[in-house]
N, CA, C and O of each residue as an XYZ file, in Angstrom:
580
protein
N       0.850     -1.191      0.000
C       0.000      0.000      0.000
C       0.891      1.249      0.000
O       1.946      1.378      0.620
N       0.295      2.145     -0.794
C       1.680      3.493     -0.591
C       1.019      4.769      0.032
O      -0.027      5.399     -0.124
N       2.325      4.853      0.945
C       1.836      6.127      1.711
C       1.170      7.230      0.873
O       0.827      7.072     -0.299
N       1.026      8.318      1.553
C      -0.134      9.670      0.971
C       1.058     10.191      0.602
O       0.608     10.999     -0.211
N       2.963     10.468      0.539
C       4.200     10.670      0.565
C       3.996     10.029     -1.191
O       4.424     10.845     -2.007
N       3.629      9.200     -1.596
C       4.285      7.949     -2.588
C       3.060      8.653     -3.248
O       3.352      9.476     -4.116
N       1.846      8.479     -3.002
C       0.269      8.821     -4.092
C       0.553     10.299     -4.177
O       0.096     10.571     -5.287
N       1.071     11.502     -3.631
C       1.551     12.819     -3.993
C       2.799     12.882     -5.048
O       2.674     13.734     -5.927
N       3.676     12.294     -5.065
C       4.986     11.840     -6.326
C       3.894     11.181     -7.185
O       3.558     11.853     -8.161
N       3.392     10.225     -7.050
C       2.511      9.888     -8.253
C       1.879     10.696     -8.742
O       1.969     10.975     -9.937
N       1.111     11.245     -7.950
C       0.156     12.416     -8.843
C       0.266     13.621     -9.686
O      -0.467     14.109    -10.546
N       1.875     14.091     -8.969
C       2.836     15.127     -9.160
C       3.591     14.236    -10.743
O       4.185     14.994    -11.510
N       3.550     13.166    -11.023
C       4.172     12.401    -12.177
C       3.117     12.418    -13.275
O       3.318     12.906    -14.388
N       1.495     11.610    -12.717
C       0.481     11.695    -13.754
C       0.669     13.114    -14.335
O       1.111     13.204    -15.480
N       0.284     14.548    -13.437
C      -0.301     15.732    -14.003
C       0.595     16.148    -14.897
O       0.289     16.836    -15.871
N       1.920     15.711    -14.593
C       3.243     16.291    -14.996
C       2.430     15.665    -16.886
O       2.000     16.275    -17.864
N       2.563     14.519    -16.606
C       2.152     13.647    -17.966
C       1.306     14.040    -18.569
O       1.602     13.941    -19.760
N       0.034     14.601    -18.383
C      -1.175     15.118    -18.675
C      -0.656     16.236    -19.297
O      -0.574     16.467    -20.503
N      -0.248     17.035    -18.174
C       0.136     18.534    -18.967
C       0.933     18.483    -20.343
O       0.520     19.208    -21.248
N       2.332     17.471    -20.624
C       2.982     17.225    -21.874
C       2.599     16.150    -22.175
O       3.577     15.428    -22.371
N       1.360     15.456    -22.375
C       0.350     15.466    -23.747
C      -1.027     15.281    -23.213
O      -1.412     14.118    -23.086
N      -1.745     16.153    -22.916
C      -3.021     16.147    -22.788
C      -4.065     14.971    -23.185
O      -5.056     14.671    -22.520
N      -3.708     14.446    -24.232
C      -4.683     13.490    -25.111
C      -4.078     12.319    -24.462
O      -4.032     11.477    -25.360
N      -3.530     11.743    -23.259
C      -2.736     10.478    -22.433
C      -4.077     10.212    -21.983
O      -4.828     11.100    -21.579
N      -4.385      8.982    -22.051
C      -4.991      8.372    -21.509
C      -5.157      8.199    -19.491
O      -4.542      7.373    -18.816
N      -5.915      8.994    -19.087
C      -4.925      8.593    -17.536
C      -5.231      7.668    -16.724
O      -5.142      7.844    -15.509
N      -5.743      6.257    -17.389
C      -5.848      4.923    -16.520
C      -4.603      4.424    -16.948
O      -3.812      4.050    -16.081
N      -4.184      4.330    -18.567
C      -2.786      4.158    -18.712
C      -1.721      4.601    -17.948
O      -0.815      3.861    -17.566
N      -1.800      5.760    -17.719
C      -0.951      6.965    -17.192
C      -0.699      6.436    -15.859
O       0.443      6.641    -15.448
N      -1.542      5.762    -15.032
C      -1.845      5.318    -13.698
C      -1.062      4.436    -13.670
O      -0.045      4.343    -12.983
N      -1.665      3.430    -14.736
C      -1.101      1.613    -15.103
C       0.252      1.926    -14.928
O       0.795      1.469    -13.923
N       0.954      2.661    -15.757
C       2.696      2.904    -15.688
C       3.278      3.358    -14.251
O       3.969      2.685    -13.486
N       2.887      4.469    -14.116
C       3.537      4.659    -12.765
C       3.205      3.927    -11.706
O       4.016      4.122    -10.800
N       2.309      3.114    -11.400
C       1.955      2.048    -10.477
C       2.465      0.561    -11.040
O       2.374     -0.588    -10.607
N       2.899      1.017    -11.924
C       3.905     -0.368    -12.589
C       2.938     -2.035    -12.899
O       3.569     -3.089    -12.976
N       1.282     -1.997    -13.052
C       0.692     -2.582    -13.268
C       0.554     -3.081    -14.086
O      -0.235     -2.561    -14.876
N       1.245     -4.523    -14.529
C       1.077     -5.042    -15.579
C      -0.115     -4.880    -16.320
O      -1.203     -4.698    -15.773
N       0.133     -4.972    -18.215
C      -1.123     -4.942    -18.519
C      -2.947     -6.254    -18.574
O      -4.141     -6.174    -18.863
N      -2.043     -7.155    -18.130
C      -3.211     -8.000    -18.195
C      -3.557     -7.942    -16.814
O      -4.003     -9.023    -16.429
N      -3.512     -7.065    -15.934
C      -3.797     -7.137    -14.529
C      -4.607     -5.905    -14.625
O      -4.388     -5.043    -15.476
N      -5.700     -5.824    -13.594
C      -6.897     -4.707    -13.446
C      -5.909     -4.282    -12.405
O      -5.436     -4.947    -11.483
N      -5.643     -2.730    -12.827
C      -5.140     -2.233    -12.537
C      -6.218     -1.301    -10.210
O      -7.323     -0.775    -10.070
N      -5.306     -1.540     -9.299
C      -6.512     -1.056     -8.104
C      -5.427      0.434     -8.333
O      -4.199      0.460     -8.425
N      -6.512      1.689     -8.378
C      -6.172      2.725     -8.721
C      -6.025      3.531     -7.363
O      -6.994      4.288     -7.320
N      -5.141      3.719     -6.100
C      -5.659      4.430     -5.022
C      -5.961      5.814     -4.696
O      -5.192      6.775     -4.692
N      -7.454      5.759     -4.366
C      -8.454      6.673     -4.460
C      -7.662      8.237     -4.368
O      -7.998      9.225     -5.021
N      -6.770      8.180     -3.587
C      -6.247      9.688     -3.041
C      -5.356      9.909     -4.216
O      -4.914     11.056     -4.148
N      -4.982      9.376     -5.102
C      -4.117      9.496     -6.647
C      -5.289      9.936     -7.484
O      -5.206     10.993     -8.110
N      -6.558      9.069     -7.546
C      -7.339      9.851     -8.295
C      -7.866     11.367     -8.337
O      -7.951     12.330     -9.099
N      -8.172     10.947     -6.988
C      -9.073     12.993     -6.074
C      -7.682     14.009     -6.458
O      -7.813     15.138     -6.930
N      -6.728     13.548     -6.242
C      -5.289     14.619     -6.387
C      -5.326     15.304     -7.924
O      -5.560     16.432     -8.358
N      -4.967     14.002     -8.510
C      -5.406     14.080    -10.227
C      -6.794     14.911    -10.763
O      -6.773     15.947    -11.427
N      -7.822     14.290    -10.367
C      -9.083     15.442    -10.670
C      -9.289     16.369    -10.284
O     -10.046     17.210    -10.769
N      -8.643     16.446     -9.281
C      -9.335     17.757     -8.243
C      -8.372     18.611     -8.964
O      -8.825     19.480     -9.709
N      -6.900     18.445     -8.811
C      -6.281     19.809     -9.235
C      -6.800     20.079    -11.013
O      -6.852     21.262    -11.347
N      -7.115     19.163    -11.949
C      -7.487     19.676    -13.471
C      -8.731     20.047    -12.821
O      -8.910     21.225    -13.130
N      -9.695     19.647    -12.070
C     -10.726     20.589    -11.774
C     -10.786     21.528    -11.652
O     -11.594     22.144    -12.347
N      -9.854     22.327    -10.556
C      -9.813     23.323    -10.313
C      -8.555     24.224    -10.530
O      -7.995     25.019     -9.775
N      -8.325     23.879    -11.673
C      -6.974     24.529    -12.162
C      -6.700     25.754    -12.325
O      -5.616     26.224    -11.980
N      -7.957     26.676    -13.057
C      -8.474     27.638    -12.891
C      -8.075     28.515    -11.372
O      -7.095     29.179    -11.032
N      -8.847     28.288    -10.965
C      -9.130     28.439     -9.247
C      -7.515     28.658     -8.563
O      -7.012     29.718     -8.194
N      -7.087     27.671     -8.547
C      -5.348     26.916     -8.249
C      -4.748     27.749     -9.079
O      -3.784     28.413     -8.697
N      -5.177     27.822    -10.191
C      -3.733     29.187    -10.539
C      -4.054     30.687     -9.940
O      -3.245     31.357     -9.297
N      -5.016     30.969    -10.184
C      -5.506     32.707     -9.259
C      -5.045     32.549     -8.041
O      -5.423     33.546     -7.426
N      -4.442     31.865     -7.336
C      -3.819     31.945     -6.331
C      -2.733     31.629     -6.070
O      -2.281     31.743     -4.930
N      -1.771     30.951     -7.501
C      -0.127     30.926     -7.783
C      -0.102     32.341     -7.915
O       0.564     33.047     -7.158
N      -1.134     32.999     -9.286
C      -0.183     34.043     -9.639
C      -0.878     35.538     -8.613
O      -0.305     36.607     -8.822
N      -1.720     35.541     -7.869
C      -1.477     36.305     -6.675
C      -0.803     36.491     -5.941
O      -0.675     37.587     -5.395
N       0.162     34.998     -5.566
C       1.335     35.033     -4.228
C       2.667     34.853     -5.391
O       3.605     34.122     -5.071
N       2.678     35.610     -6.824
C       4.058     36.105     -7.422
C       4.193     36.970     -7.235
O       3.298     37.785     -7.009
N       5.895     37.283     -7.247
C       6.443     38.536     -7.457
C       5.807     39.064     -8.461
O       5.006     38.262     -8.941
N       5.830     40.399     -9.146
C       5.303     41.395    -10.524
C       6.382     41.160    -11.469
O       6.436     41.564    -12.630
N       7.410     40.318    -10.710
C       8.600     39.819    -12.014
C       8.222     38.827    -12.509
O       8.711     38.550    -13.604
N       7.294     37.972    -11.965
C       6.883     36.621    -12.351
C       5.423     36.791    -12.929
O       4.533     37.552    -12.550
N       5.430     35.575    -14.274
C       4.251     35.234    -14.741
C       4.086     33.886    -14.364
O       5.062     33.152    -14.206
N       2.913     33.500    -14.205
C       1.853     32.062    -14.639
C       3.144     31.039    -15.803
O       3.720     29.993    -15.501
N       3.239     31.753    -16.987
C       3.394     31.180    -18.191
C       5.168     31.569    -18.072
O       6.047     31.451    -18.926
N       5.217     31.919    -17.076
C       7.191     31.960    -17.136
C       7.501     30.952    -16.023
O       8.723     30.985    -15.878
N       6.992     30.124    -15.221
C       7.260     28.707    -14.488
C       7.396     27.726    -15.100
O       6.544     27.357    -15.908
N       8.270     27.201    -14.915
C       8.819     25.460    -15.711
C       6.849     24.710    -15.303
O       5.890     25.235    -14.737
N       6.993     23.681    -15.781
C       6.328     22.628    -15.787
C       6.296     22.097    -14.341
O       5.217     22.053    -13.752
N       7.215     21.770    -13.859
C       7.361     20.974    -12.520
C       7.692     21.819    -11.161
O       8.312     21.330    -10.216
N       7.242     23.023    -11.193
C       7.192     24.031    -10.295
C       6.035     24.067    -10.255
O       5.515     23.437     -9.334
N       5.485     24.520    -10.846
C       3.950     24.964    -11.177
C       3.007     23.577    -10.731
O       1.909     23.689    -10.184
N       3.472     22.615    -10.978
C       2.315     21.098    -11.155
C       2.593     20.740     -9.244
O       1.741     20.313     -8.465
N       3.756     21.022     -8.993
C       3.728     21.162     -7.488
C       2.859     22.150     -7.034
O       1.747     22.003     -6.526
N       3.413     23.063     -7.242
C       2.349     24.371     -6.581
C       0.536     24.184     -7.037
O      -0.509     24.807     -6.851
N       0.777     23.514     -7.404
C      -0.617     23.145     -8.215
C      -1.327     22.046     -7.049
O      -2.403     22.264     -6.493
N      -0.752     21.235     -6.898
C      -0.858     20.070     -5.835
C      -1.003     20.523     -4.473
O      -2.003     20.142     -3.865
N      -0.151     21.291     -3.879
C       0.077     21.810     -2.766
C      -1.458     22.586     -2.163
O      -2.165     22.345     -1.185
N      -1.540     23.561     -3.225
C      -2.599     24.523     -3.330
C      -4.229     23.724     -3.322
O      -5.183     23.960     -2.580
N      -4.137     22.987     -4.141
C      -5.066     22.020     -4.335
C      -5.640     21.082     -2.487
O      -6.752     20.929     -1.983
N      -4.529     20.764     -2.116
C      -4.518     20.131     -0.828
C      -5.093     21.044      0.517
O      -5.956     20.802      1.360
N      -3.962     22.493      0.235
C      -4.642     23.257      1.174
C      -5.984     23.783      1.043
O      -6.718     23.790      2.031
N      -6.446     24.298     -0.261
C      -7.944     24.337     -0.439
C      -9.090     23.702      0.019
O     -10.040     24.196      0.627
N      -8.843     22.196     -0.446
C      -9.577     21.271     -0.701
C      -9.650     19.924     -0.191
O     -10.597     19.143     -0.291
N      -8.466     19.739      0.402
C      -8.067     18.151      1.291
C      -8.754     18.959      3.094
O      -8.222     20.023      3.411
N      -9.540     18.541      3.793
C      -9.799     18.792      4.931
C      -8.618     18.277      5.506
O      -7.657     18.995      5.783
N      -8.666     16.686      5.753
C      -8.051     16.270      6.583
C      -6.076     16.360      6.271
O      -5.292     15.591      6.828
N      -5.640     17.491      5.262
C      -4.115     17.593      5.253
C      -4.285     19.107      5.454
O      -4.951     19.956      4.862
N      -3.210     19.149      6.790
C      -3.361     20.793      7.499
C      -1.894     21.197      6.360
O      -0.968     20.507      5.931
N      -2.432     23.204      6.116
C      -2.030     23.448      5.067
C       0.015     23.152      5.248
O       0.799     22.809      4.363
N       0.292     23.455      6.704
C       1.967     23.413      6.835
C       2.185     22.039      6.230
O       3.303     21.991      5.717
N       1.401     20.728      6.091
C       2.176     19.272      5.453
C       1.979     19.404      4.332
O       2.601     18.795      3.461
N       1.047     20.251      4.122
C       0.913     20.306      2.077
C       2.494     21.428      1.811
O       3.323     21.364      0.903
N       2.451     22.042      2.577
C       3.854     22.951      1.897
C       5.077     22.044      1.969
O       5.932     21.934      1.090
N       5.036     21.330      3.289
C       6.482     20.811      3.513
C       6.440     19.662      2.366
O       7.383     19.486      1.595
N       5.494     19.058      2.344
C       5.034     17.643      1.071
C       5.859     18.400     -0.344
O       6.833     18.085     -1.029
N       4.982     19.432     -0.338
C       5.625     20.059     -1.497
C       7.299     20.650     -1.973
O       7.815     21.043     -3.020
N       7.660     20.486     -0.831
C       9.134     21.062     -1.077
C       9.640     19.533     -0.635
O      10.821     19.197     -0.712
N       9.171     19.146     -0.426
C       9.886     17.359     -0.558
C       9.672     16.894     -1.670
O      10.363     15.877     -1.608
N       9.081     16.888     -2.954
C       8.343     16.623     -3.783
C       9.705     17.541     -4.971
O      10.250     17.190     -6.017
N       9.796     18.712     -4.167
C      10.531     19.488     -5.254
C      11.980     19.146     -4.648
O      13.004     19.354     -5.298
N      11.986     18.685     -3.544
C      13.822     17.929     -3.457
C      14.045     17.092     -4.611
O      15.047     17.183     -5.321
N      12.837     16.050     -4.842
C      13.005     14.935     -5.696
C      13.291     15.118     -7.255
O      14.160     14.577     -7.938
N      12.430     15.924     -7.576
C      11.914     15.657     -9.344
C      12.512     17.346     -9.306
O      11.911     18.101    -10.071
N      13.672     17.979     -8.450
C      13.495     19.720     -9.299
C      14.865     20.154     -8.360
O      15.536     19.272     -7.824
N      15.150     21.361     -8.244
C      16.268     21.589     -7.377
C      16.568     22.923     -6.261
O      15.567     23.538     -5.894
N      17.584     23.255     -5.860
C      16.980     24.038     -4.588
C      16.658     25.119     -4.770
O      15.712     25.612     -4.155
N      17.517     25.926     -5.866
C      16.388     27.362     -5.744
C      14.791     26.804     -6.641
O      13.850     27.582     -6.795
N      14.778     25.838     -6.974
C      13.079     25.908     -7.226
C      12.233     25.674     -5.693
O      11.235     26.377     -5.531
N      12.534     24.915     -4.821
C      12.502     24.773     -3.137
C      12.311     26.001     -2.808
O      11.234     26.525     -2.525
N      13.253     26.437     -2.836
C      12.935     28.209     -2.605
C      12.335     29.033     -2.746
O      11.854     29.852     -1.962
N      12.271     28.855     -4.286
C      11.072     29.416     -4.923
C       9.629     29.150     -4.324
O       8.848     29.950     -3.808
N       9.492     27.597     -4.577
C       8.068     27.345     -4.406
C       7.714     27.248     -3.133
O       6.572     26.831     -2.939
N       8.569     27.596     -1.913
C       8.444     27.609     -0.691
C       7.739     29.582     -0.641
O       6.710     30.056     -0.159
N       8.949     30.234     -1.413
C       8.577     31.843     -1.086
C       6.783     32.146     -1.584
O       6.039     32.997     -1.098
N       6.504     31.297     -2.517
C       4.944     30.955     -3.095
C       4.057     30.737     -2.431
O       2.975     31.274     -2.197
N       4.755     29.596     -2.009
C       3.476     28.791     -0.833
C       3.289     28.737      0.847
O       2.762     27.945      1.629
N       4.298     30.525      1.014
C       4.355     30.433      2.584
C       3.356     31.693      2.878
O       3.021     31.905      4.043
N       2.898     32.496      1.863
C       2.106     33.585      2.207
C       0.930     33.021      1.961
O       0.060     33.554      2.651
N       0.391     31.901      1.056
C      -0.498     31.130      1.473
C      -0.956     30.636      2.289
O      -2.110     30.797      2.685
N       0.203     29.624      2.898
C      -0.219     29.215      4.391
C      -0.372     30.258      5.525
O      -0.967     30.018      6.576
N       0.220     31.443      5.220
C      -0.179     32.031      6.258
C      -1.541     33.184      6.239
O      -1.739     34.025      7.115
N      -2.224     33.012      5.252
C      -3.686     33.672      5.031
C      -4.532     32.483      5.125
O      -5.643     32.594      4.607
N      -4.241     31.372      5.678
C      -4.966     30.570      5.677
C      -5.592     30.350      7.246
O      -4.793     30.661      8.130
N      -6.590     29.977      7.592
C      -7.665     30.084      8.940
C      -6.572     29.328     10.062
O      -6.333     28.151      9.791
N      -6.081     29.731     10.947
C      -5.166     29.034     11.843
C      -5.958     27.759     12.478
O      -7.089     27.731     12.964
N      -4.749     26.432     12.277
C      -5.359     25.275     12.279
C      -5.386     25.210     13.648
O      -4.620     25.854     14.364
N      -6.665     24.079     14.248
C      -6.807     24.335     15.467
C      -5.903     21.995     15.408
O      -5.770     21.125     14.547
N      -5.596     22.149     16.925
C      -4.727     20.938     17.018
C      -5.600     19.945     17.677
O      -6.453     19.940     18.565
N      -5.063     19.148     16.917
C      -6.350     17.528     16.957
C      -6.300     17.295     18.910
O      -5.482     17.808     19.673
N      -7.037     16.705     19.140
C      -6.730     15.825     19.989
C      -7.444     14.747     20.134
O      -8.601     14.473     19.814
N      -6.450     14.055     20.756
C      -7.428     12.294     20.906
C      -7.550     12.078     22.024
O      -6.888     11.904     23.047
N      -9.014     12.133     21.493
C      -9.926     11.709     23.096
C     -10.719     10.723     23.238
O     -11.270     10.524     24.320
């Protein structure tokens, strides 16, 4: 079973795929990066799907709030591919995931950009996604009772 760590790199891999070629099939798209042979029914886990739809859902939405928290030096359409599909994810999570408080979607995300990108993009997409988290409703702390 793969952690919510492993289905965020996946999802961060599908969109990546989607975005350079749109017309991808994305049960295929799934099949590969979950390494599912093809004569095997592929079990798709659910939080890879919601990640995947939710952010082309609301992509729209998810970008008005990349290019609000840019510098006036920065555009939308001047971010690599794999900056943006993070910040895309991240944003997506803090919006829209209840149960992921927005500080693990940022840190997820700059773990995400250790992997597949390098440190001033970390930097970058950290200076992005920290004025976010901090206009965001202060999380109140679980407890178990």
């Amino acid at each position: 079973m793969l952690t919510r760590h492993a289905i965020r790199e996946k999802a961060f891999q599908a969109l990546f795929a989607l975005k350079s070629n749109p017309e991808a099939e994305r049960e295929a798209i799934y099949r590969e990066l979950l390494e599912v042979p093809d004569e095997e029914s592929a079990v798709i886990p659910p939080y890879l799907e919601a990640l995947v739809s939710g952010v082309s859902d609301k992509q729209a939405e998810i970008d008005a709030v990349i290019e609000a928290n840019l510098t006036s030096r920065w555009k939308l359409s001047r971010l690599n591919n794999t900056d943006l599909i993070i910040l895309r994810l991240a944003i997506y999570e803090m919006n829209y995931i209840d149960d992921v408080p927005a500080k693990v979607a940022l840190n997820e995300a700059l773990e995400i950009a250790k992997e597949f990108s390098d440190d001033e993009s970390r930097k970058f997409i950290n200076g992005v996604l920290d004025p976010v988290v901090e206009k965001m409703p202060a999380e109140t702390e679980e407890t178990n009772e």
